[in-house]
PDB file of C-alpha atoms in Angstrom:
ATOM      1  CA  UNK A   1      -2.707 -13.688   5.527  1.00 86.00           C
ATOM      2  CA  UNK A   2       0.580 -12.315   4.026  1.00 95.00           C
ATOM      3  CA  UNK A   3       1.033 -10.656   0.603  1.00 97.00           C
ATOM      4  CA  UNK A   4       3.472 -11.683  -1.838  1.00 96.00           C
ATOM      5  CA  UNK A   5       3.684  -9.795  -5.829  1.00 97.00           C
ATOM      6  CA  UNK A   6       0.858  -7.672  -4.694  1.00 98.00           C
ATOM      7  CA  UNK A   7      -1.628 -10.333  -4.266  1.00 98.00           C
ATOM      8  CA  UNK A   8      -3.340 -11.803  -0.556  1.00 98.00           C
ATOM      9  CA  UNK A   9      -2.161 -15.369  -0.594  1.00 96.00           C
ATOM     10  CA  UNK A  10      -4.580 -18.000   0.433  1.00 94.00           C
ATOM     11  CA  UNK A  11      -7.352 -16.317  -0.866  1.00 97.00           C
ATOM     12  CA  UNK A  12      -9.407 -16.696  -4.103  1.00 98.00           C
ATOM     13  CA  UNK A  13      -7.993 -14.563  -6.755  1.00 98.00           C
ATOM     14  CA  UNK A  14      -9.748 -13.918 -10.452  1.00 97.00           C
ATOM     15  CA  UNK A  15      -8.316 -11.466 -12.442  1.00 97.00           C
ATOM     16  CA  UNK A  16     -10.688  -8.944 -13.747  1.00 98.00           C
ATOM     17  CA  UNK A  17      -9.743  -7.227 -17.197  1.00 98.00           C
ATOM     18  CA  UNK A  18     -11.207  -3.648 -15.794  1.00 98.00           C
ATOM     19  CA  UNK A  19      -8.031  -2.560 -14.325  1.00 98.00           C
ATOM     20  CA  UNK A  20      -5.349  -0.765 -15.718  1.00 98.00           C
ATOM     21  CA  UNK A  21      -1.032   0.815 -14.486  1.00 98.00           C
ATOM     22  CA  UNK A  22      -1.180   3.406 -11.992  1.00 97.00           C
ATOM     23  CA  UNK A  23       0.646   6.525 -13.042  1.00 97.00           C
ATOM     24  CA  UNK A  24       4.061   6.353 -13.013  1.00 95.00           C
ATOM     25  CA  UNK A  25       5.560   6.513  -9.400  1.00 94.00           C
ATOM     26  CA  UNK A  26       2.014   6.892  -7.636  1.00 95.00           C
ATOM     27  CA  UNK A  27       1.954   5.943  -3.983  1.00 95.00           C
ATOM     28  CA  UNK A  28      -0.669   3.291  -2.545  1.00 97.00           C
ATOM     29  CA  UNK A  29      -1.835   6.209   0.195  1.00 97.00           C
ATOM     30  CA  UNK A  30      -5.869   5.473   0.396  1.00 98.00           C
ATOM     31  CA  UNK A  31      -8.331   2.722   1.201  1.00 98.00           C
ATOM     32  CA  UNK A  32     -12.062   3.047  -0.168  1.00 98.00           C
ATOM     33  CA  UNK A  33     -14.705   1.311   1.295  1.00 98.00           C
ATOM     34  CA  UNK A  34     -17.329   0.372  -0.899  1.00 98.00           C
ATOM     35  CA  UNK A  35     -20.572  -1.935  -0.768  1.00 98.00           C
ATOM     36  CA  UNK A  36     -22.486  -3.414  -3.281  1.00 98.00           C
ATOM     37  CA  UNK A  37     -25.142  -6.198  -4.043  1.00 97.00           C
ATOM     38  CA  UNK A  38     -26.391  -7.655  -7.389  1.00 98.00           C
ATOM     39  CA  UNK A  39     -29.335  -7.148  -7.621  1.00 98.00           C
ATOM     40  CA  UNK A  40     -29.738  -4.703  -4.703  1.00 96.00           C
ATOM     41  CA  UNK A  41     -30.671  -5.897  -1.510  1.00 96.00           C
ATOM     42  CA  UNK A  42     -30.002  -9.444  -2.136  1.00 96.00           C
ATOM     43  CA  UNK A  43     -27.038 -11.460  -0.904  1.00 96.00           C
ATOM     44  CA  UNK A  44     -25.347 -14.730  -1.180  1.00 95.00           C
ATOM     45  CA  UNK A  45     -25.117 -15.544  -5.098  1.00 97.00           C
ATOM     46  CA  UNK A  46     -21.974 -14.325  -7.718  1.00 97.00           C
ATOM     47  CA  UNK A  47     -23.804 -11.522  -9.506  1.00 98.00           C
ATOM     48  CA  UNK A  48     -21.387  -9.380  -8.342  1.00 98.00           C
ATOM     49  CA  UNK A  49     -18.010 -11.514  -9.160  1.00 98.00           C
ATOM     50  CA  UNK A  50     -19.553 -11.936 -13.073  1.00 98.00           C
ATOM     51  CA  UNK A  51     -20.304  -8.165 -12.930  1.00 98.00           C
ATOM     52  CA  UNK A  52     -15.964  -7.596 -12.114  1.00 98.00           C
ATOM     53  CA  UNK A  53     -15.379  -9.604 -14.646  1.00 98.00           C
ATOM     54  CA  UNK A  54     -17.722  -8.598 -17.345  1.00 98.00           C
ATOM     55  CA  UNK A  55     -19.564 -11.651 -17.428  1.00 97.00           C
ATOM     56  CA  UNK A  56     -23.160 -11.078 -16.040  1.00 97.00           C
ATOM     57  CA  UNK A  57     -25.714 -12.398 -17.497  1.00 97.00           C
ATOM     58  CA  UNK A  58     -28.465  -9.389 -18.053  1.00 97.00           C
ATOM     59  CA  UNK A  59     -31.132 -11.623 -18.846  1.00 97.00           C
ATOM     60  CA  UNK A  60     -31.071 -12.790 -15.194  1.00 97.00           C
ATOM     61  CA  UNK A  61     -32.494  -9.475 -13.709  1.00 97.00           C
ATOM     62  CA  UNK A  62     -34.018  -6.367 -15.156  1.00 97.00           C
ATOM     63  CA  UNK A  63     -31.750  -3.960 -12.597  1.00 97.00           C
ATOM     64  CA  UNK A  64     -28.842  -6.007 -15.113  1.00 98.00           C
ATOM     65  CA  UNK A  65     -29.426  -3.845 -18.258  1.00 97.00           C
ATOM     66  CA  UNK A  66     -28.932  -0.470 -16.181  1.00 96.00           C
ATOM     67  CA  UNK A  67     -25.262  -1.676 -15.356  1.00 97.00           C
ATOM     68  CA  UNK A  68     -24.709  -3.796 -18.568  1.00 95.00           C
ATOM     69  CA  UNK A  69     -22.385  -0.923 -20.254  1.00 96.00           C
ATOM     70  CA  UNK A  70     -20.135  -0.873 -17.015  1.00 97.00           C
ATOM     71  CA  UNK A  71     -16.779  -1.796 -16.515  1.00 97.00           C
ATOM     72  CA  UNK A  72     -16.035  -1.578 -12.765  1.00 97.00           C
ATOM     73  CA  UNK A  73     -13.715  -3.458 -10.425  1.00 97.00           C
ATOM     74  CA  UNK A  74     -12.490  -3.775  -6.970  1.00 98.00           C
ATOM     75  CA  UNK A  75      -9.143  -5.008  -5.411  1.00 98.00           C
ATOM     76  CA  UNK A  76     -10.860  -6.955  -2.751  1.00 98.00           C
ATOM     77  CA  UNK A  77     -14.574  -8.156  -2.291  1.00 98.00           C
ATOM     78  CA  UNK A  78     -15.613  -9.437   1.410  1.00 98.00           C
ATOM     79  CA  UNK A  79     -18.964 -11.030   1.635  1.00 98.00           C
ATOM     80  CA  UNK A  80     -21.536 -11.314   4.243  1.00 98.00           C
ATOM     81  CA  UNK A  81     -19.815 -14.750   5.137  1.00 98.00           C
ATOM     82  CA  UNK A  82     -16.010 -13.135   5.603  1.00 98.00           C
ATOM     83  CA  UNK A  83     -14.839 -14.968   2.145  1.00 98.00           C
ATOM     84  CA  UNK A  84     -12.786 -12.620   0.485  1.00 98.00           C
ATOM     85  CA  UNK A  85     -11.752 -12.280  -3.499  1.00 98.00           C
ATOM     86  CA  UNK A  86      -8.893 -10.387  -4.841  1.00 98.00           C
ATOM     87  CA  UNK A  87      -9.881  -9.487  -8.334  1.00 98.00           C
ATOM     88  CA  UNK A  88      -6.758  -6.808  -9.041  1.00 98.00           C
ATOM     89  CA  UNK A  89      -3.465  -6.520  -7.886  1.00 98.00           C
ATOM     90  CA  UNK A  90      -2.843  -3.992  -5.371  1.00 98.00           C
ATOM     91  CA  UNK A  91      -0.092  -2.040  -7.494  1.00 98.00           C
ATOM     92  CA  UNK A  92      -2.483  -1.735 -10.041  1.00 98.00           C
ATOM     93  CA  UNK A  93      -5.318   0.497 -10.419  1.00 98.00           C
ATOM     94  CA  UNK A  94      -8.631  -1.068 -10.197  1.00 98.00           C
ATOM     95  CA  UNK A  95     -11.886   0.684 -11.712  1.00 97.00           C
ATOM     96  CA  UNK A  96     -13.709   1.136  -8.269  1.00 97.00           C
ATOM     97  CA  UNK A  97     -14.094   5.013  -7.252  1.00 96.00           C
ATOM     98  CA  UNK A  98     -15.091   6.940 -10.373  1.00 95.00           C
ATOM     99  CA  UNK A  99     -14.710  10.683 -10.564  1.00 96.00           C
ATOM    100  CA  UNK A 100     -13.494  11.280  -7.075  1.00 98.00           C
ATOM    101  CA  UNK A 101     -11.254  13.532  -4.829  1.00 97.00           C
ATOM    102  CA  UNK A 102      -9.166  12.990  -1.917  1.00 97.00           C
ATOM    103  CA  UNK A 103      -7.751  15.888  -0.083  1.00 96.00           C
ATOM    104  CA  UNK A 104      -7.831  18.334  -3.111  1.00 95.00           C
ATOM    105  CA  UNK A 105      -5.968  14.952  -5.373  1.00 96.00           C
ATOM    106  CA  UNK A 106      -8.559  13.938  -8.157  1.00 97.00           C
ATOM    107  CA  UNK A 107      -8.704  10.364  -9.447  1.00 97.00           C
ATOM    108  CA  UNK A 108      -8.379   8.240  -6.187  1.00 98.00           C
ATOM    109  CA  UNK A 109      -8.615   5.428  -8.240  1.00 98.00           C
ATOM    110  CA  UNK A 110      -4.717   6.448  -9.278  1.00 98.00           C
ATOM    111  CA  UNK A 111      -3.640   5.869  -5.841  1.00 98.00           C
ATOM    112  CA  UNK A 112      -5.978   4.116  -3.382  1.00 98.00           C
ATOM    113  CA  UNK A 113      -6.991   0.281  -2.592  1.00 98.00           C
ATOM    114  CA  UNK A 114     -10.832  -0.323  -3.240  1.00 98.00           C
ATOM    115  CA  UNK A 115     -12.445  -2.873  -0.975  1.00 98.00           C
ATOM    116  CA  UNK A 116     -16.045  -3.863  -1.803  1.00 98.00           C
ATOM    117  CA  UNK A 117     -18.386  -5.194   1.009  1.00 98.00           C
ATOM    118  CA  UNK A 118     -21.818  -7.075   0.708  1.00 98.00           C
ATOM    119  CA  UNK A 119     -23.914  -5.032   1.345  1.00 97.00           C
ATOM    120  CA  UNK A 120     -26.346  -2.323   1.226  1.00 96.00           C
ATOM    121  CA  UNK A 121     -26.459   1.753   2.793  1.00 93.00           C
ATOM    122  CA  UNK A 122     -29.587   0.048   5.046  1.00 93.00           C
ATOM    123  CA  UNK A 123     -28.745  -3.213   6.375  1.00 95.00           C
ATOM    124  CA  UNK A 124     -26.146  -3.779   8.945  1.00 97.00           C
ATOM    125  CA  UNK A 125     -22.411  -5.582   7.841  1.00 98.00           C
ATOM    126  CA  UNK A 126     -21.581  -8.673   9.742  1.00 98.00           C
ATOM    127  CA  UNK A 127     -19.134  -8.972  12.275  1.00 98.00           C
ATOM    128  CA  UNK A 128     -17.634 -11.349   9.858  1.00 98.00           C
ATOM    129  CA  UNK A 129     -17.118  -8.645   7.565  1.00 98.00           C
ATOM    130  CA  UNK A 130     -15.499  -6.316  10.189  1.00 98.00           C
ATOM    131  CA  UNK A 131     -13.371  -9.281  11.359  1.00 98.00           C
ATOM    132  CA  UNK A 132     -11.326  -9.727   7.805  1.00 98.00           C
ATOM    133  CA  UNK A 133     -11.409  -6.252   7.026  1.00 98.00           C
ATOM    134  CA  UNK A 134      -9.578  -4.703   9.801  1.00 98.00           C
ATOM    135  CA  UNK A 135      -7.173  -7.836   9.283  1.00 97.00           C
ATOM    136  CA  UNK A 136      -6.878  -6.665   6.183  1.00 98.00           C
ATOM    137  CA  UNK A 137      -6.676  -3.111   6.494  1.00 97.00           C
ATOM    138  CA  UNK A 138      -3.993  -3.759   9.155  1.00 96.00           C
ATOM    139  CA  UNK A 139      -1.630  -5.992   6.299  1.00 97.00           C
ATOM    140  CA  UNK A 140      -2.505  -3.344   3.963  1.00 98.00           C
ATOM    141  CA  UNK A 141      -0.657  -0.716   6.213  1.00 96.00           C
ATOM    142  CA  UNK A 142       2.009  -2.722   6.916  1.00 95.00           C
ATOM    143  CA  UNK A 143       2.870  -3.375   3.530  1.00 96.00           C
ATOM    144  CA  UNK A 144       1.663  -0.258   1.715  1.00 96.00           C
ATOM    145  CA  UNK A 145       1.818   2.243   4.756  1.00 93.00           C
ATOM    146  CA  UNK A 146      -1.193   3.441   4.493  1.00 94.00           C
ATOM    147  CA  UNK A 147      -2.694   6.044   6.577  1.00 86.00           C
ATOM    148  CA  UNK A 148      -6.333   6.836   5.335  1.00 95.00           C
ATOM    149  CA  UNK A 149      -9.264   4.697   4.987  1.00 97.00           C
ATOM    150  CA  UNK A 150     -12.715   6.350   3.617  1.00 98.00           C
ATOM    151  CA  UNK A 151     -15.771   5.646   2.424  1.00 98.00           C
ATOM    152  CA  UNK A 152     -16.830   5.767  -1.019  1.00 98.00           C
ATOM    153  CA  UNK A 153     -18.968   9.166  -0.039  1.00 97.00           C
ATOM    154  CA  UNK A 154     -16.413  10.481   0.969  1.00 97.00           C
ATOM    155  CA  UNK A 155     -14.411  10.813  -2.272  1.00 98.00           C
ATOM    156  CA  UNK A 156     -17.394  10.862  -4.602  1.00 97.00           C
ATOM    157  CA  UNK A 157     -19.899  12.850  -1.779  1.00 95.00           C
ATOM    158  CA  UNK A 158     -23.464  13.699  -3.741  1.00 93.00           C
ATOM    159  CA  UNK A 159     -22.417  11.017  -6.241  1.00 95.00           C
ATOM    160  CA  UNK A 160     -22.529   7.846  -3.738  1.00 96.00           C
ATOM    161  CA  UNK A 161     -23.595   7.286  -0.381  1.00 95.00           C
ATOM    162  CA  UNK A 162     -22.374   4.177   0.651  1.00 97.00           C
ATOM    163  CA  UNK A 163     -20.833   2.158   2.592  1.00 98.00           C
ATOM    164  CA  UNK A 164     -23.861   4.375   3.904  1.00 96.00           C
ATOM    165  CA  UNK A 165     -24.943   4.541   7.550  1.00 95.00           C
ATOM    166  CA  UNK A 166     -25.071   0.767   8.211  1.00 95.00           C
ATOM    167  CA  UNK A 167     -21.487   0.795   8.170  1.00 98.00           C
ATOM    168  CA  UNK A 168     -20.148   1.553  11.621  1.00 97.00           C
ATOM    169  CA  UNK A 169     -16.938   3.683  11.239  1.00 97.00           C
ATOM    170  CA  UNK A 170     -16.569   3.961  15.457  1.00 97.00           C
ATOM    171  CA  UNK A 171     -16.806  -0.285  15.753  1.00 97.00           C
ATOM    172  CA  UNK A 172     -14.717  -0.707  12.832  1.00 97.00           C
ATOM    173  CA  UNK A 173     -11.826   2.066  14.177  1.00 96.00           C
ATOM    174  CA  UNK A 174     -12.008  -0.269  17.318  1.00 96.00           C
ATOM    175  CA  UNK A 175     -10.869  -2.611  15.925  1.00 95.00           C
ATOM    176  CA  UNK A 176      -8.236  -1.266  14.142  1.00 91.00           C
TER     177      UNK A 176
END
């Protein structure tokens, strides 16, 4: 994997309209780690790609019209399987974290990379998953120099709780 105008080549890319500049000279300085599922607790279908891109169908589940009004995003999405999408480039500011804080620094959105798992708080990642993302978090470094990688409760604590428990910081840091 190698980046080139802020994109992972050789990996599906769809460009989601939720994403917007970063303020003027912001720093990439933050990963979030995120997971998700559409509907919750079940894997293995696109909910969650048509959700990025505004494009779900809400007829399709009744969780649907609780998150029809939402316009979220990620940089990166890594399913159970390891196959990873790029839906925003990474020197621009995807809709992922919400009201968060970082450090005393509000908005992490303005200067972080969000990266979206399959998955739930309750149900273990795959060593798939692990595999690509501490590839990935290693290229991200490189080309970003990142330092910090977090968890979505971290920035947003009593607001969100995942990647939640399942996800196993110590294996993961391992790795890296």
């Amino acid at each position: 994997m190698e980046i080139e105008n802020h994109i992972i080549k050789n990996i599906k890319f769809v460009n989601s309209p939720n994403f917007n500049e970063r303020p003027e000279n912001t720093k990439i300085s933050l990963i979030v780690i995120h997971s998700i599922s559409l509907p919750p607790n079940v894997y293995g279908n696109n909910y969650v790609e048509d959700f990025f891109m505004n494009k779900l169908i809400i007829s399709d589940h009744d969780y649907f019209q609780e998150i029809q009004d939402m316009r979220v995003s990620s940089h990166l999405y890594i399913k159970r399987t390891g196959e990873t999408i790029q839906f925003v480039p990474f020197n621009m500011r995807a809709w992922h974290a919400g009201e968060s804080t970082y450090h005393g620094r509000a908005n992490c959105n303005d200067f972080s990379i969000g990266i979206e798992l399959e998955g739930t708080d309750h149900i273990p990642y795959t060593d798939c998953q692990y595999q690509v993302l501490a590839h990935i978090y290693r290229l991200l470094r490189q080309a970003y120099r990142i330092k910090n990688i977090v968890g979505h409760s971290d920035v947003a604590p009593g607001r969100k709780t995942d990647p939640g428990h399942s996800f196993l910081w110590s294996h993961f840091r391992a790795m890296i």
